[in-house]
Short mmCIF file of C-alpha atoms in Angstrom, two decimals:
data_model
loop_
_atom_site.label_atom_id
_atom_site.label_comp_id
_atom_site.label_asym_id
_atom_site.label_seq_id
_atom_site.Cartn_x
_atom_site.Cartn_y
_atom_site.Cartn_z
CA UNK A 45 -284.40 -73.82 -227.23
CA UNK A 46 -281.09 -73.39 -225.66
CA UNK A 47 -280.64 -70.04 -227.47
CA UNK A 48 -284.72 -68.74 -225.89
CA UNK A 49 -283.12 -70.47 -222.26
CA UNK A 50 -279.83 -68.06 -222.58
CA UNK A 51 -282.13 -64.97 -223.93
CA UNK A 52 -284.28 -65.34 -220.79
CA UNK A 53 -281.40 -65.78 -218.27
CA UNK A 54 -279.98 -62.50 -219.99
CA UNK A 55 -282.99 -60.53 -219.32
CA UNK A 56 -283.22 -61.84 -215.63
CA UNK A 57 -279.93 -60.26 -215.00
CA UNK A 58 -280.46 -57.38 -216.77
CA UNK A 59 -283.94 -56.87 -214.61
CA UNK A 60 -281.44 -57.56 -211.68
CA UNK A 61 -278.99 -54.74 -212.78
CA UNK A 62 -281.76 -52.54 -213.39
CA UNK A 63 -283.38 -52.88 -210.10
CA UNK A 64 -280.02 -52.73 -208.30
CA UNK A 65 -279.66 -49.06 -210.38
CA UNK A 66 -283.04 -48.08 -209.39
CA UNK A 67 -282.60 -49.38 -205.89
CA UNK A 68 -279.41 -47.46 -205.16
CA UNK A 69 -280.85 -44.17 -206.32
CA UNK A 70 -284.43 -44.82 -203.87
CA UNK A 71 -281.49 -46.24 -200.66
CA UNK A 72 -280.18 -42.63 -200.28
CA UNK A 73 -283.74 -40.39 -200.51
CA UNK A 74 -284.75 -40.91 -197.01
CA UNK A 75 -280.87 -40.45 -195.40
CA UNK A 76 -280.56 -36.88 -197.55
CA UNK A 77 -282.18 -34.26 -195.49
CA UNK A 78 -280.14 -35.52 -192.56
CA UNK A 79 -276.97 -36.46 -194.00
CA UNK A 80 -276.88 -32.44 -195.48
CA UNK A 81 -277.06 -31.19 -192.23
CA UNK A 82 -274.18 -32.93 -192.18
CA UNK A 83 -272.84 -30.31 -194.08
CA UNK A 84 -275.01 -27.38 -193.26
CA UNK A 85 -276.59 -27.90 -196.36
CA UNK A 86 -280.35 -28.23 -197.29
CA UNK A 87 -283.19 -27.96 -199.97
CA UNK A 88 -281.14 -25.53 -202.25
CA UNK A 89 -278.21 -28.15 -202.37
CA UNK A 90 -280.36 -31.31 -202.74
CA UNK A 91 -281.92 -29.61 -205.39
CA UNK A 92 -278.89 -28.91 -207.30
CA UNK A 93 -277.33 -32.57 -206.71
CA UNK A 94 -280.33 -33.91 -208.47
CA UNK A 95 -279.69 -31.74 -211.21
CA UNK A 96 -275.88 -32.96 -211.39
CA UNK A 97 -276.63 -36.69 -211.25
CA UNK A 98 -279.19 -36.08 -214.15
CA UNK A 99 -276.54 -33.56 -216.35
CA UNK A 100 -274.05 -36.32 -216.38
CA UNK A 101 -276.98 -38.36 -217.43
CA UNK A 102 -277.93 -36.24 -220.38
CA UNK A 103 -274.18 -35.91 -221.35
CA UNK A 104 -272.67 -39.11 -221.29
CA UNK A 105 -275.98 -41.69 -222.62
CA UNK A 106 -276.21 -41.15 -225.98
CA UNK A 107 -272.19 -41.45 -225.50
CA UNK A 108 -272.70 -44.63 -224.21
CA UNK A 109 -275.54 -46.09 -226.35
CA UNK A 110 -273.18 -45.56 -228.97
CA UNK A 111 -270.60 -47.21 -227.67
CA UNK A 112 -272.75 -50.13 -226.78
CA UNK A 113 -273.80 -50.40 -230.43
CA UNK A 114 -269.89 -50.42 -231.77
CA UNK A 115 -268.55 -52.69 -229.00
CA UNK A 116 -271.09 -54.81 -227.11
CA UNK A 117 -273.51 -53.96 -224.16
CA UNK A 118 -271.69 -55.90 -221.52
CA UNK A 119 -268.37 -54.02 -220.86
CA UNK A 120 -270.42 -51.05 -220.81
CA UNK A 121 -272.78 -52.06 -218.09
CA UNK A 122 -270.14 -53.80 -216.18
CA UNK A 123 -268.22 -50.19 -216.10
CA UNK A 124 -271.86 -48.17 -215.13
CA UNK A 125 -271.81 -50.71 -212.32
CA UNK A 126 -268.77 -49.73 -211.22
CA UNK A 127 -268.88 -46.21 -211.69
CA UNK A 128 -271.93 -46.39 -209.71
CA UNK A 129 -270.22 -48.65 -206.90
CA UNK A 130 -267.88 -45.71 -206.46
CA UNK A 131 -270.09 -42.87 -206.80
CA UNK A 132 -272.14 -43.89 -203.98
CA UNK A 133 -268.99 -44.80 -201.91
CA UNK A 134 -267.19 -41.79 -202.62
CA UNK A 135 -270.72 -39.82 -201.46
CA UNK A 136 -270.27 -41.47 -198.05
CA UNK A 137 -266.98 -40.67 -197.87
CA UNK A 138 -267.25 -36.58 -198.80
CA UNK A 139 -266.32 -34.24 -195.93
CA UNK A 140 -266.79 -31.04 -198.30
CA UNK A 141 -269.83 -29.98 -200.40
CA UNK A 142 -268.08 -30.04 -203.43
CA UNK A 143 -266.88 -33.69 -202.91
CA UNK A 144 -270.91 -34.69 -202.28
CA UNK A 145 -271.26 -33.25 -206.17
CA UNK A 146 -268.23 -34.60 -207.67
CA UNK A 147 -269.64 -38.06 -206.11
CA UNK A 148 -273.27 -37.71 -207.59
CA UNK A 149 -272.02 -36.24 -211.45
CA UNK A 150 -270.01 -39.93 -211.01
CA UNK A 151 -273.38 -41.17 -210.10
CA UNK A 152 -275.06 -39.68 -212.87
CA UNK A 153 -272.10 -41.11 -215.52
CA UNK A 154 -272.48 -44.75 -214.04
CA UNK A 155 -276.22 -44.33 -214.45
CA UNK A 156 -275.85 -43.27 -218.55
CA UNK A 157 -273.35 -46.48 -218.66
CA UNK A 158 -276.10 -48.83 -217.33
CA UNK A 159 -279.56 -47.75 -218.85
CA UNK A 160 -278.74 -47.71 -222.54
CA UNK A 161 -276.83 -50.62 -223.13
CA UNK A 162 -279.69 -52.87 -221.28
CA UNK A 163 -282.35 -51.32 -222.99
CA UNK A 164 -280.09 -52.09 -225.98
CA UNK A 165 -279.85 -55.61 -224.62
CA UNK A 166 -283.45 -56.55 -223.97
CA UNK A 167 -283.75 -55.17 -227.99
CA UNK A 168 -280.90 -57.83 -228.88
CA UNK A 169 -282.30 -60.80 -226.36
CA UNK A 170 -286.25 -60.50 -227.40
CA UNK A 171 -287.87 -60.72 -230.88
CA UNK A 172 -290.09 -57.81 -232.00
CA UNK A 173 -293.48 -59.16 -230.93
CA UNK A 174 -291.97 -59.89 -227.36
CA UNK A 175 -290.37 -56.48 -227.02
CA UNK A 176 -292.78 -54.70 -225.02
CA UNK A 177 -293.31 -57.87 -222.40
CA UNK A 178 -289.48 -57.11 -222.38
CA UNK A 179 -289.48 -53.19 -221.92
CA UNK A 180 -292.52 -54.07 -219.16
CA UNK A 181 -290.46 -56.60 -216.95
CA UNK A 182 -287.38 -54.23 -217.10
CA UNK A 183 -289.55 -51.14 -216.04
CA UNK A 184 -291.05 -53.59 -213.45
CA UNK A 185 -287.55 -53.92 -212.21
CA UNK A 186 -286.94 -50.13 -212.52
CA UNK A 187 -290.26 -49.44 -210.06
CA UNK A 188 -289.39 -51.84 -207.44
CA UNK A 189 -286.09 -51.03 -207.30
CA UNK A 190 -287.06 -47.40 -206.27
CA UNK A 191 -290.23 -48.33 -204.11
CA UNK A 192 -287.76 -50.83 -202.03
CA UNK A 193 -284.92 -48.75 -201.92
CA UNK A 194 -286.03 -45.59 -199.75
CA UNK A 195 -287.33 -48.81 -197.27
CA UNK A 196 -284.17 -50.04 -197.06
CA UNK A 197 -281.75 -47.28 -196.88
CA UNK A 198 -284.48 -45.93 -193.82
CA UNK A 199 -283.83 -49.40 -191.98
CA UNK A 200 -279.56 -49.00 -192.65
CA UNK A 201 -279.71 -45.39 -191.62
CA UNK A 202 -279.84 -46.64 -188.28
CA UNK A 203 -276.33 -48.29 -188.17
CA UNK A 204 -275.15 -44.61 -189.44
CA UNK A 205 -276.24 -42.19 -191.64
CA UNK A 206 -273.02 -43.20 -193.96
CA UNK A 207 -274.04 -46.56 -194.34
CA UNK A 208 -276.56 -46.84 -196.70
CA UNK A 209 -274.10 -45.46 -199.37
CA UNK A 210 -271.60 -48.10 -198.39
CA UNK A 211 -273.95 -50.44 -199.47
CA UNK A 212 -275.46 -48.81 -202.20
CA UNK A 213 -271.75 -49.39 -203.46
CA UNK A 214 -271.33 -52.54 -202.44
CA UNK A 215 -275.13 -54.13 -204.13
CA UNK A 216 -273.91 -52.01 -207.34
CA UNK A 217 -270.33 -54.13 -207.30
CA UNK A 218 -271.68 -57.35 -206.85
CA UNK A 219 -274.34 -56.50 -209.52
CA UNK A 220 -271.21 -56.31 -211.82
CA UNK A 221 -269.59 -59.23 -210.54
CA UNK A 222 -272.06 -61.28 -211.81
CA UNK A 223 -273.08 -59.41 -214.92
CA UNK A 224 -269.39 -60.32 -215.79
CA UNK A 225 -269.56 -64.41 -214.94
CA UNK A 226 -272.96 -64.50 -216.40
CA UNK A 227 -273.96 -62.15 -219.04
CA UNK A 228 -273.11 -62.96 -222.23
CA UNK A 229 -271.99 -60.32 -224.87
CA UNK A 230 -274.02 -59.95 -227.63
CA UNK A 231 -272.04 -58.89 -231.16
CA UNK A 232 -273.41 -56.20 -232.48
CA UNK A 233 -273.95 -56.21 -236.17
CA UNK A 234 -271.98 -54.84 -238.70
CA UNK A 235 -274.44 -51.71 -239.17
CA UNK A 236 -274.35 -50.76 -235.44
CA UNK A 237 -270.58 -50.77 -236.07
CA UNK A 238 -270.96 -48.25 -238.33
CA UNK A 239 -272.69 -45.64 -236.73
CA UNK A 240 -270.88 -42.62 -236.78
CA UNK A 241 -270.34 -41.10 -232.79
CA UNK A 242 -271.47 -37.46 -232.67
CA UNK A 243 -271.04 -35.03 -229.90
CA UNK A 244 -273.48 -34.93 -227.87
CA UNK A 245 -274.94 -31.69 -229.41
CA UNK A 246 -274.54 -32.80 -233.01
CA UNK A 247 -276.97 -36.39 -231.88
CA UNK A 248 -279.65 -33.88 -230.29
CA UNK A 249 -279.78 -32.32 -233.71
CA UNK A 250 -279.87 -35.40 -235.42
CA UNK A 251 -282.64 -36.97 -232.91
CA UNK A 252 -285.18 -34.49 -235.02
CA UNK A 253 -285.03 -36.43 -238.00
CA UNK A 254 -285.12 -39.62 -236.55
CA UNK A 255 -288.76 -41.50 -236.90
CA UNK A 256 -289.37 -41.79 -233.24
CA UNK A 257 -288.25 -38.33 -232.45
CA UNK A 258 -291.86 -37.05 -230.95
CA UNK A 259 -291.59 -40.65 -228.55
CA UNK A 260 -288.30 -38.65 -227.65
CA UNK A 261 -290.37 -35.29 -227.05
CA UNK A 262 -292.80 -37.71 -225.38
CA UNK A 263 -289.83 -38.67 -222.99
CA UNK A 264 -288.97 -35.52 -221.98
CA UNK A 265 -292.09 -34.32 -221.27
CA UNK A 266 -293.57 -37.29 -219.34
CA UNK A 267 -289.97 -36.95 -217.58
CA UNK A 268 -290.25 -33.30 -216.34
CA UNK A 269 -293.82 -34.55 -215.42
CA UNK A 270 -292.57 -36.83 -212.95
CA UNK A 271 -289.94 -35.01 -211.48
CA UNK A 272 -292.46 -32.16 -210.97
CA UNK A 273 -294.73 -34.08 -209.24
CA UNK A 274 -292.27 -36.14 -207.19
CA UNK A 275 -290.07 -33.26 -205.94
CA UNK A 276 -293.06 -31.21 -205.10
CA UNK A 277 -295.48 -34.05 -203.66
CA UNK A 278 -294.00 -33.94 -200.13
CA UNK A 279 -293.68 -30.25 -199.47
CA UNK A 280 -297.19 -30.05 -201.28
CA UNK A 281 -299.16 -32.84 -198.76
CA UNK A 282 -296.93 -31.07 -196.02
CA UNK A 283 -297.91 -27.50 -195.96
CA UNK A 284 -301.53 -28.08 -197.10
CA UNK A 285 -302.31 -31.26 -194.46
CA UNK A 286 -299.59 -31.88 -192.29
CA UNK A 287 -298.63 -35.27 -193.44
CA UNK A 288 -296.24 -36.69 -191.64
CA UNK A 289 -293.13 -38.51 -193.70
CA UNK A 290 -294.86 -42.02 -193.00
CA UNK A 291 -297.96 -40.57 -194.43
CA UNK A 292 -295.81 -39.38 -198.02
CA UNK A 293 -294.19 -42.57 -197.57
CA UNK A 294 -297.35 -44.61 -197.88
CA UNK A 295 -298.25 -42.44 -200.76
CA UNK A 296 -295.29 -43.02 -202.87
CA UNK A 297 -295.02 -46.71 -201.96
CA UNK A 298 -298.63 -47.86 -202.95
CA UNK A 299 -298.15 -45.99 -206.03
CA UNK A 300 -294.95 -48.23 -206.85
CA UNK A 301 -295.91 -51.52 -205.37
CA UNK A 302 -299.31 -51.15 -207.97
CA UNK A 303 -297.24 -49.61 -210.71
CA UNK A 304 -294.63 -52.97 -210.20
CA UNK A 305 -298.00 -55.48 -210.58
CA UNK A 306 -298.95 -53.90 -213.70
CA UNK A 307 -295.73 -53.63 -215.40
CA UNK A 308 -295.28 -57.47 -214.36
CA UNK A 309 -298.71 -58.85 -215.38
CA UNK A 310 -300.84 -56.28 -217.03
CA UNK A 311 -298.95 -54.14 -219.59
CA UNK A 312 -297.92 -57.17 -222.20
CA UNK A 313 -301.55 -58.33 -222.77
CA UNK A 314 -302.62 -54.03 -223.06
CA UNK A 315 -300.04 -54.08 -225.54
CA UNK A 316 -301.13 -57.04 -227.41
CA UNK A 317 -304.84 -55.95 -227.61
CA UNK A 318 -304.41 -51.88 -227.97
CA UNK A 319 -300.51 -51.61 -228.90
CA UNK A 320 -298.30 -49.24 -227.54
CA UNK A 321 -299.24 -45.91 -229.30
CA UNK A 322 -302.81 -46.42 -227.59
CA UNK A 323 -301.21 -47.17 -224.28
CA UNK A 324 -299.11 -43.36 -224.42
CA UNK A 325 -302.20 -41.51 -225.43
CA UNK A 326 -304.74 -42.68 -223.01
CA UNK A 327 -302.23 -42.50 -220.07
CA UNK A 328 -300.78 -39.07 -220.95
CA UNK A 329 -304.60 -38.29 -220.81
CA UNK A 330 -305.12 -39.62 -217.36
CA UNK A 331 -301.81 -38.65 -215.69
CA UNK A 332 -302.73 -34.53 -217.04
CA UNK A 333 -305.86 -35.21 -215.18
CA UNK A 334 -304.65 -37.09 -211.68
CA UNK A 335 -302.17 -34.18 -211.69
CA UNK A 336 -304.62 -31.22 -212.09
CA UNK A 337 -306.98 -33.06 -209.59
CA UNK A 338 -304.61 -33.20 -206.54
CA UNK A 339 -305.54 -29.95 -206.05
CA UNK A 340 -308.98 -30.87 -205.61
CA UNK A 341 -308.89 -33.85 -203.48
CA UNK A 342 -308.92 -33.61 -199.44
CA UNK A 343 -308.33 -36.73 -197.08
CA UNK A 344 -305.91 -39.01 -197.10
CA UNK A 345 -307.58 -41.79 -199.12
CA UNK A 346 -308.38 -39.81 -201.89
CA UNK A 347 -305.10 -38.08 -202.06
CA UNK A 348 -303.28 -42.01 -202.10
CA UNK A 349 -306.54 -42.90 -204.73
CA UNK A 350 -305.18 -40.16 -207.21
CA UNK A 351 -301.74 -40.19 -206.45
CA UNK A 352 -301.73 -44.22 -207.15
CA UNK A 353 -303.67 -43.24 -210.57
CA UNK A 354 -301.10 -40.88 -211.50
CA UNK A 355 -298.24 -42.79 -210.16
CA UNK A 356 -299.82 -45.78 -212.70
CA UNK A 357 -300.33 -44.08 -215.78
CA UNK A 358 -296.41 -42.87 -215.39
CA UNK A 359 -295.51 -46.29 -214.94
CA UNK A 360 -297.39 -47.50 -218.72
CA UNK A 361 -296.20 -45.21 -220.15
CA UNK A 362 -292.38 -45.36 -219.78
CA UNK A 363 -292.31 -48.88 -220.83
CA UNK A 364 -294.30 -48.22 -223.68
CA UNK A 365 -292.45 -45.18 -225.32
CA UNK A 366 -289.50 -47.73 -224.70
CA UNK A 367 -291.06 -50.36 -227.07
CA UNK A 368 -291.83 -47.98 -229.75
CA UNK A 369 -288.25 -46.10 -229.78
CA UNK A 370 -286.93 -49.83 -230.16
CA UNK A 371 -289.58 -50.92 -232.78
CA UNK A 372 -288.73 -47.68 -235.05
CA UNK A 373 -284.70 -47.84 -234.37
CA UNK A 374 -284.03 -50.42 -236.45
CA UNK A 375 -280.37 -51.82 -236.08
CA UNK A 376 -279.10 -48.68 -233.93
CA UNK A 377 -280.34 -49.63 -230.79
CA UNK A 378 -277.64 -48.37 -228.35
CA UNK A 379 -277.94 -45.12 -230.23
CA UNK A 380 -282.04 -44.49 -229.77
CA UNK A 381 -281.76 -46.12 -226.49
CA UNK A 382 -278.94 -43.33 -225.45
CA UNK A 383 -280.61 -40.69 -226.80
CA UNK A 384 -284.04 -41.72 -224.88
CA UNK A 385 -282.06 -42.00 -222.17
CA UNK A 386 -280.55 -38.56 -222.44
CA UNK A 387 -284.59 -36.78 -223.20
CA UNK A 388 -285.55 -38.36 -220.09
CA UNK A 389 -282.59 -37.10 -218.49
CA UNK A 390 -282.94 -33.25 -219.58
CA UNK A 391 -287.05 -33.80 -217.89
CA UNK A 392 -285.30 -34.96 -214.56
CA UNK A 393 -282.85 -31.88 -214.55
CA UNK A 394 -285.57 -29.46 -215.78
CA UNK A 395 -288.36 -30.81 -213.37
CA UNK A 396 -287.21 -29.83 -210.08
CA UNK A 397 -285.68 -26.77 -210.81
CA UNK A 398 -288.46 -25.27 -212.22
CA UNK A 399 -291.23 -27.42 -209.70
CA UNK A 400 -289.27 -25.42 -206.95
CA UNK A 401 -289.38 -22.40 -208.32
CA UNK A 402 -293.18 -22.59 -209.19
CA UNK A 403 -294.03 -24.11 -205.74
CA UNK A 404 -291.79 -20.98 -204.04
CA UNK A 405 -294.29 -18.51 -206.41
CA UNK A 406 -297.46 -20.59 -205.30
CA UNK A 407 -298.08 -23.98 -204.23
CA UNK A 408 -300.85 -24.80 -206.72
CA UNK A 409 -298.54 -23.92 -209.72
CA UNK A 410 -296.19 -26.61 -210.58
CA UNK A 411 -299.38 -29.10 -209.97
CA UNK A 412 -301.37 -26.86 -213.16
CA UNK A 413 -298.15 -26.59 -215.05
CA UNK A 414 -297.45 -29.55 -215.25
CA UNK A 415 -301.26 -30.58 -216.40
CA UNK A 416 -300.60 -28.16 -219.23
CA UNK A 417 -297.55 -29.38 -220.34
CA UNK A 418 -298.97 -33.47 -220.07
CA UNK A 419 -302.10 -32.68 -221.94
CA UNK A 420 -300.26 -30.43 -224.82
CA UNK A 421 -298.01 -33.38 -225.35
CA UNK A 422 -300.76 -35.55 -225.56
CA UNK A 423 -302.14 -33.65 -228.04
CA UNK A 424 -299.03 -33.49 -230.09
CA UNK A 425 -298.49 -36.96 -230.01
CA UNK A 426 -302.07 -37.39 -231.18
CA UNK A 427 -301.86 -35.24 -233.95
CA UNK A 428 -298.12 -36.72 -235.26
CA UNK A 429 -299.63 -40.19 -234.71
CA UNK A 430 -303.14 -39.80 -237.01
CA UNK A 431 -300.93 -37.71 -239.57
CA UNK A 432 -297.62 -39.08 -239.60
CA UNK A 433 -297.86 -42.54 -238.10
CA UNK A 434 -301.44 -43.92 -238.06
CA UNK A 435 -300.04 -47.80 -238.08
CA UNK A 436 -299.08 -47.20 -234.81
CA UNK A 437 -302.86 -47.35 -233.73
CA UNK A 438 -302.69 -50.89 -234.41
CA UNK A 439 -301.40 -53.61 -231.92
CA UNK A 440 -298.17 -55.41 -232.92
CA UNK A 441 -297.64 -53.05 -236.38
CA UNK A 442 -294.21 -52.83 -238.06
#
């Protein structure tokens, strides 16, 4: 009893760390546009500072899941926390352009020090059948943490356009003050301990023979989805209807407050009746549709209708990929959760760059690319699952 009481604690403050993560990433979206001016920057930079914070994602996590497997998952959040902390300091403080992406690649490494080891964590503090009510909460903290955060960095742009960093750094500190008075450190076991650390190229080559390398694929793809539709959305509902930024607001925060209620009370008891497999397939198949319907859809209720579909099936189907990398890693947690970490992190970097480029071409493009793309990957995941891994099919299978 006193060993389920510490587990549970454990995963409260790793949902708190995880929404503090999320939440200092959504602070600084609505400050951007006017803090480059700042610098006589605009869309081209932003661009290219997403793409930074998410390279130093894709390098350093399966670095850190690694580590987290040979030495413990505490010391390595703690230091994300703090790497964070600084980042977003040091991002207020820049008076050159090259200082704002020195400040977001430390972003991007605090990030890869945080979201491994506590995926790693919630493997280590829940049993197998409780994994995906795990995976659910911490996604849960993941949404709301990045539907809040844009609210609140709006409201503390109006001290100064600096100060939502400041305290971006300062919520990221205390998160790591109290991970370190209050989350224990799990031992990893002598297996973990023996995992050889790769480079990061040699573990991408190695990811192909793991077992849950198409959930990788799936990842990456679902990923690059995401970005494509979130860095495109605004400019999209701009140019076509002349939403106004409360308007895209609305949009994006419906869509998180619904995908935050169904990641806290509806995805354990999908899992438990369909499992998780069923739970990727039928949302990769709704989110390729919501996406290729936005094109079709005029007025603002039906473009926050599909929007908040899309935005949904996103939101099942992170946390459920999650549950299945864990269920199929075995003892080498911190390594499959560094390397999911680092697929999702290649989507995020490819996503905008190439949304922008398709939207610059034509504004319908990225919208039927990226349709394509989520209904070939259902498709693949399909066919891998019925020939390669039909168990999956069935709720709660080994």
């Amino acid at each position: 009893m006193a060993q389920q009481t510490s587990n549970k604690a454990a995963l409260y403050i790793l949902m708190f760390n995880m929404f503090i993560a999320m939440g200092t990433i959504g602070i600084i979206i609505p400050v951007m546009p006017e803090y480059l001016k700042i610098f006589g920057a605009a869309g081209q930079v932003l661009g290219m500072l997403i793409a930074t914070f998410a390279l130093a994602q894709f390098v350093f996590s399966p670095i850190a899941g690694n580590l987290s497997d040979k030495y413990g998952r505490k010391n390595l959040i703690i230091f994300g926390l703090v790497i964070t902390g600084l980042g977003q300091i040091a991002f207020g403080l820049s008076t050159e352009v090259w200082m704002l992406f020195v400040a977001r690649f430390l972003g991007g490494l605090g990030s890869a020090f945080i979201a491994p080891p506590i995926m790693a964590f919630v493997a280590d503090v829940t049993t197998y059948e409780e994994r995906g009510k795990g995976m659910g909460l911490l996604g849960a903290a993941m949404s709301l943490g990045f539907m809040i955060g844009p609210g609140i960095g709006g409201f503390l742009s109006k001290v100064s356009l600096h100060f939502p960093f400041y305290m971006a750094g300062a919520a990221a500190f205390f998160a790591a003050i109290l991970s370190f008075v209050l989350l224990p450190n799990t031992k990893p076991s002598t297996t973990q301990k023996a995992q050889k650390q790769d480079n990061l190229a040699k573990q991408m080559v190695h990811s192909v023979k793991m077992p849950y390398f198409v959930m990788l694929l799936i990842m990456l793809v679902f990923s690059f989805g995401i970005a494509n539709f979130q860095t495109t959305l605004s400019l999209f509902v701009t140019q076509k209807f002349n939403y106004t930024p409360t308007d895209i607001a609305i949009l994006l925060t419906v869509g998180g407050a619904v995908g935050v209620v169904v990641q806290m009370f509806i995805i354990t008891p999908l899992f438990k009746r369909f499992g998780e497999m069923k739970v990727v397939l039928v949302n990769l198949l709704v989110a390729s549709i919501a996406i290729f319907l936005i094109l079709f859809v005029s007025g603002f209720a039906l473009m926050l209708v599909v929007a908040t579909i899309f935005s949904t099936a996103t939101t099942l189907i992170r946390p459920a990929v999650n549950t299945l990398i864990s269920k199929l890693a075995g003892s080498e947690q911190g390594f499959a959760a560094g390397l999911n970490n680092a697929y999702m992190s290649l989507g995020n970097m490819i996503g905008p760059a190439l949304a922008g480029l398709l939207f610059d071409w034509n504004i319908n493009s990225p919208y039927i690319f990226g349709a394509i793309i989520l209904f070939t990957c259902f498709l693949l995941a399909l066919i891998w699952t019925m020939k390669k891994a039909p168990h999956l099919m069935k709720p709660d299978s080994n």
